[in-house]
Amino acid sequence: GRGCHVVVVDRDDAAWLTGAMRFLVQSPVLVVADDNDGVVPGSDIRLALAGRKVVFDVDGVSVRRAGLAVSSRVLQLARNVR
């Protein structure tokens, strides 16, 4: 079967990620961004702080485009699913 890789980035990696997206969209790579301000483009899962809690948003369209799936249990925990 196909494996999945995870790339974890933060706002300092935004320019690199923009350039790398043309390669990443062709591969089963889950892009997780530590991105409280929403400035990292192309991330599948975006981590943020809400008060003292870490929350996350899921871009389901981007996840499916990568040929991946996120479990329904994880989606239930997400703050937002697009």
PDB file of N, CA and C in Angstrom:
ATOM      1  N   GLY A   1       0.810  -1.190   0.000  1.00  0.00           N
ATOM      2  CA  GLY A   1       0.000   0.000   0.000  1.00  0.00           C
ATOM      3  C   GLY A   1       0.850   1.248   0.000  1.00  0.00           C
ATOM      4  N   ARG A   2       0.206   2.347  -0.203  1.00  0.00           N
ATOM      5  CA  ARG A   2       0.889   3.638  -0.202  1.00  0.00           C
ATOM      6  C   ARG A   2       1.105   4.109   1.219  1.00  0.00           C
ATOM      7  N   GLY A   3       2.245   4.691   1.439  1.00  0.00           N
ATOM      8  CA  GLY A   3       2.535   5.270   2.738  1.00  0.00           C
ATOM      9  C   GLY A   3       2.138   6.735   2.740  1.00  0.00           C
ATOM     10  N   CYS A   4       2.180   7.304   3.887  1.00  0.00           N
ATOM     11  CA  CYS A   4       1.873   8.722   4.041  1.00  0.00           C
ATOM     12  C   CYS A   4       3.010   9.367   4.810  1.00  0.00           C
ATOM     13  N   HIS A   5       3.441  10.505   4.335  1.00  0.00           N
ATOM     14  CA  HIS A   5       4.449  11.276   5.038  1.00  0.00           C
ATOM     15  C   HIS A   5       3.784  12.508   5.631  1.00  0.00           C
ATOM     16  N   VAL A   6       4.384  13.032   6.685  1.00  0.00           N
ATOM     17  CA  VAL A   6       3.872  14.235   7.327  1.00  0.00           C
ATOM     18  C   VAL A   6       4.966  15.296   7.282  1.00  0.00           C
ATOM     19  N   VAL A   7       4.581  16.490   6.850  1.00  0.00           N
ATOM     20  CA  VAL A   7       5.473  17.633   6.872  1.00  0.00           C
ATOM     21  C   VAL A   7       4.878  18.620   7.866  1.00  0.00           C
ATOM     22  N   VAL A   8       5.681  19.029   8.858  1.00  0.00           N
ATOM     23  CA  VAL A   8       5.232  20.000   9.851  1.00  0.00           C
ATOM     24  C   VAL A   8       5.979  21.301   9.587  1.00  0.00           C
ATOM     25  N   VAL A   9       5.213  22.373   9.409  1.00  0.00           N
ATOM     26  CA  VAL A   9       5.796  23.671   9.083  1.00  0.00           C
ATOM     27  C   VAL A   9       5.242  24.741  10.013  1.00  0.00           C
ATOM     28  N   ASP A  10       5.917  25.881  10.041  1.00  0.00           N
ATOM     29  CA  ASP A  10       5.385  27.041  10.751  1.00  0.00           C
ATOM     30  C   ASP A  10       5.460  28.242   9.825  1.00  0.00           C
ATOM     31  N   ARG A  11       5.111  29.401  10.323  1.00  0.00           N
ATOM     32  CA  ARG A  11       5.035  30.590   9.468  1.00  0.00           C
ATOM     33  C   ARG A  11       6.360  30.916   8.804  1.00  0.00           C
ATOM     34  N   ASP A  12       7.485  30.539   9.418  1.00  0.00           N
ATOM     35  CA  ASP A  12       8.788  30.789   8.806  1.00  0.00           C
ATOM     36  C   ASP A  12       9.019  29.938   7.560  1.00  0.00           C
ATOM     37  N   ASP A  13       8.226  28.864   7.412  1.00  0.00           N
ATOM     38  CA  ASP A  13       8.349  27.958   6.274  1.00  0.00           C
ATOM     39  C   ASP A  13       7.364  28.284   5.153  1.00  0.00           C
ATOM     40  N   ALA A  14       6.582  29.359   5.284  1.00  0.00           N
ATOM     41  CA  ALA A  14       5.517  29.656   4.323  1.00  0.00           C
ATOM     42  C   ALA A  14       6.051  29.796   2.901  1.00  0.00           C
ATOM     43  N   ALA A  15       7.148  30.490   2.711  1.00  0.00           N
ATOM     44  CA  ALA A  15       7.702  30.671   1.364  1.00  0.00           C
ATOM     45  C   ALA A  15       8.180  29.336   0.796  1.00  0.00           C
ATOM     46  N   TRP A  16       8.846  28.529   1.614  1.00  0.00           N
ATOM     47  CA  TRP A  16       9.299  27.212   1.160  1.00  0.00           C
ATOM     48  C   TRP A  16       8.109  26.358   0.755  1.00  0.00           C
ATOM     49  N   LEU A  17       7.061  26.365   1.577  1.00  0.00           N
ATOM     50  CA  LEU A  17       5.892  25.538   1.306  1.00  0.00           C
ATOM     51  C   LEU A  17       5.209  25.948   0.008  1.00  0.00           C
ATOM     52  N   THR A  18       5.128  27.239  -0.253  1.00  0.00           N
ATOM     53  CA  THR A  18       4.524  27.714  -1.490  1.00  0.00           C
ATOM     54  C   THR A  18       5.260  27.139  -2.695  1.00  0.00           C
ATOM     55  N   GLY A  19       6.577  27.131  -2.648  1.00  0.00           N
ATOM     56  CA  GLY A  19       7.365  26.564  -3.742  1.00  0.00           C
ATOM     57  C   GLY A  19       7.286  25.053  -3.816  1.00  0.00           C
ATOM     58  N   ALA A  20       7.158  24.400  -2.681  1.00  0.00           N
ATOM     59  CA  ALA A  20       7.136  22.931  -2.636  1.00  0.00           C
ATOM     60  C   ALA A  20       5.769  22.336  -2.964  1.00  0.00           C
ATOM     61  N   MET A  21       4.725  23.159  -2.953  1.00  0.00           N
ATOM     62  CA  MET A  21       3.367  22.619  -3.134  1.00  0.00           C
ATOM     63  C   MET A  21       3.195  21.876  -4.455  1.00  0.00           C
ATOM     64  N   ARG A  22       3.861  22.303  -5.504  1.00  0.00           N
ATOM     65  CA  ARG A  22       3.679  21.610  -6.788  1.00  0.00           C
ATOM     66  C   ARG A  22       4.177  20.171  -6.721  1.00  0.00           C
ATOM     67  N   PHE A  23       5.123  19.886  -5.834  1.00  0.00           N
ATOM     68  CA  PHE A  23       5.589  18.520  -5.639  1.00  0.00           C
ATOM     69  C   PHE A  23       4.750  17.781  -4.600  1.00  0.00           C
ATOM     70  N   LEU A  24       4.343  18.482  -3.561  1.00  0.00           N
ATOM     71  CA  LEU A  24       3.609  17.846  -2.469  1.00  0.00           C
ATOM     72  C   LEU A  24       2.219  17.398  -2.895  1.00  0.00           C
ATOM     73  N   VAL A  25       1.554  18.137  -3.793  1.00  0.00           N
ATOM     74  CA  VAL A  25       0.188  17.762  -4.185  1.00  0.00           C
ATOM     75  C   VAL A  25       0.162  16.468  -4.989  1.00  0.00           C
ATOM     76  N   GLN A  26       1.295  16.031  -5.487  1.00  0.00           N
ATOM     77  CA  GLN A  26       1.372  14.793  -6.251  1.00  0.00           C
ATOM     78  C   GLN A  26       1.715  13.594  -5.373  1.00  0.00           C
ATOM     79  N   SER A  27       1.861  13.810  -4.088  1.00  0.00           N
ATOM     80  CA  SER A  27       2.307  12.762  -3.174  1.00  0.00           C
ATOM     81  C   SER A  27       1.376  12.680  -1.968  1.00  0.00           C
ATOM     82  N   PRO A  28       1.331  11.504  -1.341  1.00  0.00           N
ATOM     83  CA  PRO A  28       0.517  11.364  -0.128  1.00  0.00           C
ATOM     84  C   PRO A  28       1.212  11.980   1.083  1.00  0.00           C
ATOM     85  N   VAL A  29       1.207  13.305   1.128  1.00  0.00           N
ATOM     86  CA  VAL A  29       1.884  14.044   2.194  1.00  0.00           C
ATOM     87  C   VAL A  29       0.850  14.880   2.939  1.00  0.00           C
ATOM     88  N   LEU A  30       0.777  14.699   4.236  1.00  0.00           N
ATOM     89  CA  LEU A  30      -0.101  15.499   5.086  1.00  0.00           C
ATOM     90  C   LEU A  30       0.711  16.680   5.600  1.00  0.00           C
ATOM     91  N   VAL A  31       0.258  17.892   5.278  1.00  0.00           N
ATOM     92  CA  VAL A  31       0.975  19.105   5.683  1.00  0.00           C
ATOM     93  C   VAL A  31       0.279  19.673   6.918  1.00  0.00           C
ATOM     94  N   VAL A  32       1.014  19.695   8.034  1.00  0.00           N
ATOM     95  CA  VAL A  32       0.502  20.223   9.296  1.00  0.00           C
ATOM     96  C   VAL A  32       1.237  21.526   9.581  1.00  0.00           C
ATOM     97  N   ALA A  33       0.469  22.591   9.799  1.00  0.00           N
ATOM     98  CA  ALA A  33       1.081  23.900  10.025  1.00  0.00           C
ATOM     99  C   ALA A  33       0.803  24.380  11.438  1.00  0.00           C
ATOM    100  N   ASP A  34       1.858  24.796  12.108  1.00  0.00           N
ATOM    101  CA  ASP A  34       1.744  25.490  13.390  1.00  0.00           C
ATOM    102  C   ASP A  34       1.539  26.944  13.015  1.00  0.00           C
ATOM    103  N   ASP A  35       0.284  27.324  12.879  1.00  0.00           N
ATOM    104  CA  ASP A  35      -0.046  28.569  12.183  1.00  0.00           C
ATOM    105  C   ASP A  35      -1.209  29.280  12.857  1.00  0.00           C
ATOM    106  N   ASN A  36      -0.934  29.931  13.936  1.00  0.00           N
ATOM    107  CA  ASN A  36      -1.988  30.607  14.697  1.00  0.00           C
ATOM    108  C   ASN A  36      -2.640  31.747  13.922  1.00  0.00           C
ATOM    109  N   ASP A  37      -1.909  32.327  12.969  1.00  0.00           N
ATOM    110  CA  ASP A  37      -2.416  33.488  12.246  1.00  0.00           C
ATOM    111  C   ASP A  37      -2.971  33.165  10.866  1.00  0.00           C
ATOM    112  N   GLY A  38      -2.906  31.913  10.444  1.00  0.00           N
ATOM    113  CA  GLY A  38      -3.451  31.539   9.147  1.00  0.00           C
ATOM    114  C   GLY A  38      -2.648  32.042   7.966  1.00  0.00           C
ATOM    115  N   VAL A  39      -1.331  32.144   8.107  1.00  0.00           N
ATOM    116  CA  VAL A  39      -0.517  32.683   7.028  1.00  0.00           C
ATOM    117  C   VAL A  39       0.225  31.619   6.217  1.00  0.00           C
ATOM    118  N   VAL A  40       0.106  30.343   6.604  1.00  0.00           N
ATOM    119  CA  VAL A  40       0.780  29.282   5.871  1.00  0.00           C
ATOM    120  C   VAL A  40      -0.190  28.712   4.834  1.00  0.00           C
ATOM    121  N   PRO A  41       0.086  28.944   3.546  1.00  0.00           N
ATOM    122  CA  PRO A  41      -0.820  28.455   2.501  1.00  0.00           C
ATOM    123  C   PRO A  41      -0.651  26.962   2.257  1.00  0.00           C
ATOM    124  N   GLY A  42      -1.715  26.295   1.893  1.00  0.00           N
ATOM    125  CA  GLY A  42      -1.622  24.909   1.472  1.00  0.00           C
ATOM    126  C   GLY A  42      -1.557  23.871   2.573  1.00  0.00           C
ATOM    127  N   SER A  43      -1.791  24.251   3.807  1.00  0.00           N
ATOM    128  CA  SER A  43      -1.719  23.262   4.879  1.00  0.00           C
ATOM    129  C   SER A  43      -3.023  22.463   4.947  1.00  0.00           C
ATOM    130  N   ASP A  44      -2.891  21.173   5.279  1.00  0.00           N
ATOM    131  CA  ASP A  44      -4.053  20.287   5.416  1.00  0.00           C
ATOM    132  C   ASP A  44      -4.655  20.415   6.809  1.00  0.00           C
ATOM    133  N   ILE A  45      -3.791  20.511   7.797  1.00  0.00           N
ATOM    134  CA  ILE A  45      -4.227  20.678   9.186  1.00  0.00           C
ATOM    135  C   ILE A  45      -3.493  21.885   9.745  1.00  0.00           C
ATOM    136  N   ARG A  46      -4.244  22.797  10.336  1.00  0.00           N
ATOM    137  CA  ARG A  46      -3.654  24.020  10.876  1.00  0.00           C
ATOM    138  C   ARG A  46      -3.849  24.036  12.381  1.00  0.00           C
ATOM    139  N   LEU A  47      -2.743  24.056  13.117  1.00  0.00           N
ATOM    140  CA  LEU A  47      -2.783  24.138  14.572  1.00  0.00           C
ATOM    141  C   LEU A  47      -2.853  25.598  14.982  1.00  0.00           C
ATOM    142  N   ALA A  48      -3.578  25.878  16.052  1.00  0.00           N
ATOM    143  CA  ALA A  48      -3.694  27.254  16.539  1.00  0.00           C
ATOM    144  C   ALA A  48      -3.910  27.221  18.042  1.00  0.00           C
ATOM    145  N   LEU A  49      -3.735  28.364  18.665  1.00  0.00           N
ATOM    146  CA  LEU A  49      -4.040  28.511  20.087  1.00  0.00           C
ATOM    147  C   LEU A  49      -5.367  29.242  20.233  1.00  0.00           C
ATOM    148  N   ALA A  50      -6.204  28.715  21.091  1.00  0.00           N
ATOM    149  CA  ALA A  50      -7.460  29.367  21.459  1.00  0.00           C
ATOM    150  C   ALA A  50      -7.421  29.476  22.976  1.00  0.00           C
ATOM    151  N   GLY A  51      -7.019  30.632  23.451  1.00  0.00           N
ATOM    152  CA  GLY A  51      -6.788  30.767  24.882  1.00  0.00           C
ATOM    153  C   GLY A  51      -5.571  29.947  25.254  1.00  0.00           C
ATOM    154  N   ARG A  52      -5.757  28.989  26.145  1.00  0.00           N
ATOM    155  CA  ARG A  52      -4.652  28.122  26.567  1.00  0.00           C
ATOM    156  C   ARG A  52      -4.733  26.746  25.932  1.00  0.00           C
ATOM    157  N   LYS A  53      -5.652  26.573  24.978  1.00  0.00           N
ATOM    158  CA  LYS A  53      -5.833  25.266  24.336  1.00  0.00           C
ATOM    159  C   LYS A  53      -5.285  25.278  22.913  1.00  0.00           C
ATOM    160  N   VAL A  54      -4.742  24.135  22.518  1.00  0.00           N
ATOM    161  CA  VAL A  54      -4.352  23.947  21.123  1.00  0.00           C
ATOM    162  C   VAL A  54      -5.560  23.372  20.396  1.00  0.00           C
ATOM    163  N   VAL A  55      -5.945  24.034  19.318  1.00  0.00           N
ATOM    164  CA  VAL A  55      -7.068  23.583  18.494  1.00  0.00           C
ATOM    165  C   VAL A  55      -6.543  23.373  17.081  1.00  0.00           C
ATOM    166  N   PHE A  56      -7.345  22.745  16.237  1.00  0.00           N
ATOM    167  CA  PHE A  56      -6.906  22.553  14.862  1.00  0.00           C
ATOM    168  C   PHE A  56      -8.076  22.609  13.905  1.00  0.00           C
ATOM    169  N   ASP A  57      -7.758  23.023  12.692  1.00  0.00           N
ATOM    170  CA  ASP A  57      -8.706  23.084  11.595  1.00  0.00           C
ATOM    171  C   ASP A  57      -8.224  22.117  10.518  1.00  0.00           C
ATOM    172  N   VAL A  58      -9.168  21.508   9.802  1.00  0.00           N
ATOM    173  CA  VAL A  58      -8.836  20.544   8.757  1.00  0.00           C
ATOM    174  C   VAL A  58      -9.369  21.054   7.421  1.00  0.00           C
ATOM    175  N   ASP A  59      -8.515  21.058   6.415  1.00  0.00           N
ATOM    176  CA  ASP A  59      -8.925  21.374   5.053  1.00  0.00           C
ATOM    177  C   ASP A  59      -9.157  20.045   4.341  1.00  0.00           C
ATOM    178  N   GLY A  60     -10.403  19.574   4.392  1.00  0.00           N
ATOM    179  CA  GLY A  60     -10.744  18.274   3.820  1.00  0.00           C
ATOM    180  C   GLY A  60     -10.509  18.197   2.328  1.00  0.00           C
ATOM    181  N   VAL A  61     -10.706  19.308   1.622  1.00  0.00           N
ATOM    182  CA  VAL A  61     -10.473  19.335   0.175  1.00  0.00           C
ATOM    183  C   VAL A  61      -9.002  19.058  -0.117  1.00  0.00           C
ATOM    184  N   SER A  62      -8.126  19.720   0.602  1.00  0.00           N
ATOM    185  CA  SER A  62      -6.696  19.540   0.419  1.00  0.00           C
ATOM    186  C   SER A  62      -6.258  18.123   0.795  1.00  0.00           C
ATOM    187  N   VAL A  63      -6.826  17.592   1.865  1.00  0.00           N
ATOM    188  CA  VAL A  63      -6.499  16.225   2.297  1.00  0.00           C
ATOM    189  C   VAL A  63      -6.893  15.224   1.224  1.00  0.00           C
ATOM    190  N   ARG A  64      -8.104  15.356   0.695  1.00  0.00           N
ATOM    191  CA  ARG A  64      -8.566  14.433  -0.357  1.00  0.00           C
ATOM    192  C   ARG A  64      -7.731  14.574  -1.627  1.00  0.00           C
ATOM    193  N   ARG A  65      -7.343  15.795  -1.964  1.00  0.00           N
ATOM    194  CA  ARG A  65      -6.520  16.033  -3.153  1.00  0.00           C
ATOM    195  C   ARG A  65      -5.193  15.280  -3.045  1.00  0.00           C
ATOM    196  N   ALA A  66      -4.683  15.134  -1.829  1.00  0.00           N
ATOM    197  CA  ALA A  66      -3.431  14.397  -1.609  1.00  0.00           C
ATOM    198  C   ALA A  66      -3.659  12.893  -1.591  1.00  0.00           C
ATOM    199  N   GLY A  67      -4.926  12.466  -1.743  1.00  0.00           N
ATOM    200  CA  GLY A  67      -5.233  11.039  -1.722  1.00  0.00           C
ATOM    201  C   GLY A  67      -5.258  10.455  -0.329  1.00  0.00           C
ATOM    202  N   LEU A  68      -5.468  11.312   0.660  1.00  0.00           N
ATOM    203  CA  LEU A  68      -5.466  10.879   2.056  1.00  0.00           C
ATOM    204  C   LEU A  68      -6.868  10.981   2.641  1.00  0.00           C
ATOM    205  N   ALA A  69      -7.032  10.459   3.828  1.00  0.00           N
ATOM    206  CA  ALA A  69      -8.290  10.565   4.553  1.00  0.00           C
ATOM    207  C   ALA A  69      -7.974  10.818   6.023  1.00  0.00           C
ATOM    208  N   VAL A  70      -8.838  11.572   6.659  1.00  0.00           N
ATOM    209  CA  VAL A  70      -8.728  11.827   8.093  1.00  0.00           C
ATOM    210  C   VAL A  70      -9.884  11.106   8.753  1.00  0.00           C
ATOM    211  N   SER A  71      -9.624  10.397   9.826  1.00  0.00           N
ATOM    212  CA  SER A  71     -10.664   9.610  10.471  1.00  0.00           C
ATOM    213  C   SER A  71     -11.796  10.506  10.981  1.00  0.00           C
ATOM    214  N   SER A  72     -12.973   9.939  11.022  1.00  0.00           N
ATOM    215  CA  SER A  72     -14.131  10.701  11.491  1.00  0.00           C
ATOM    216  C   SER A  72     -13.958  11.125  12.947  1.00  0.00           C
ATOM    217  N   ARG A  73     -13.244  10.347  13.734  1.00  0.00           N
ATOM    218  CA  ARG A  73     -12.998  10.721  15.138  1.00  0.00           C
ATOM    219  C   ARG A  73     -12.136  11.979  15.229  1.00  0.00           C
ATOM    220  N   VAL A  74     -11.136  12.063  14.372  1.00  0.00           N
ATOM    221  CA  VAL A  74     -10.282  13.259  14.360  1.00  0.00           C
ATOM    222  C   VAL A  74     -11.085  14.459  13.869  1.00  0.00           C
ATOM    223  N   LEU A  75     -11.904  14.264  12.847  1.00  0.00           N
ATOM    224  CA  LEU A  75     -12.714  15.361  12.316  1.00  0.00           C
ATOM    225  C   LEU A  75     -13.685  15.889  13.373  1.00  0.00           C
ATOM    226  N   GLN A  76     -14.185  15.017  14.242  1.00  0.00           N
ATOM    227  CA  GLN A  76     -15.098  15.462  15.306  1.00  0.00           C
ATOM    228  C   GLN A  76     -14.386  16.367  16.307  1.00  0.00           C
ATOM    229  N   LEU A  77     -13.090  16.177  16.467  1.00  0.00           N
ATOM    230  CA  LEU A  77     -12.312  16.984  17.413  1.00  0.00           C
ATOM    231  C   LEU A  77     -11.882  18.320  16.830  1.00  0.00           C
ATOM    232  N   ALA A  78     -11.931  18.440  15.512  1.00  0.00           N
ATOM    233  CA  ALA A  78     -11.469  19.657  14.851  1.00  0.00           C
ATOM    234  C   ALA A  78     -12.380  20.832  15.178  1.00  0.00           C
ATOM    235  N   ARG A  79     -11.790  22.010  15.245  1.00  0.00           N
ATOM    236  CA  ARG A  79     -12.568  23.217  15.462  1.00  0.00           C
ATOM    237  C   ARG A  79     -13.388  23.540  14.220  1.00  0.00           C
ATOM    238  N   ASN A  80     -12.768  23.425  13.051  1.00  0.00           N
ATOM    239  CA  ASN A  80     -13.438  23.680  11.773  1.00  0.00           C
ATOM    240  C   ASN A  80     -12.988  22.634  10.764  1.00  0.00           C
ATOM    241  N   VAL A  81     -13.899  22.207   9.910  1.00  0.00           N
ATOM    242  CA  VAL A  81     -13.578  21.317   8.802  1.00  0.00           C
ATOM    243  C   VAL A  81     -14.108  21.975   7.544  1.00  0.00           C
ATOM    244  N   ARG A  82     -13.237  22.123   6.581  1.00  0.00           N
ATOM    245  CA  ARG A  82     -13.639  22.728   5.319  1.00  0.00           C
ATOM    246  C   ARG A  82     -13.723  21.676   4.263  1.00  0.00           C
TER     247      ARG A  82
END
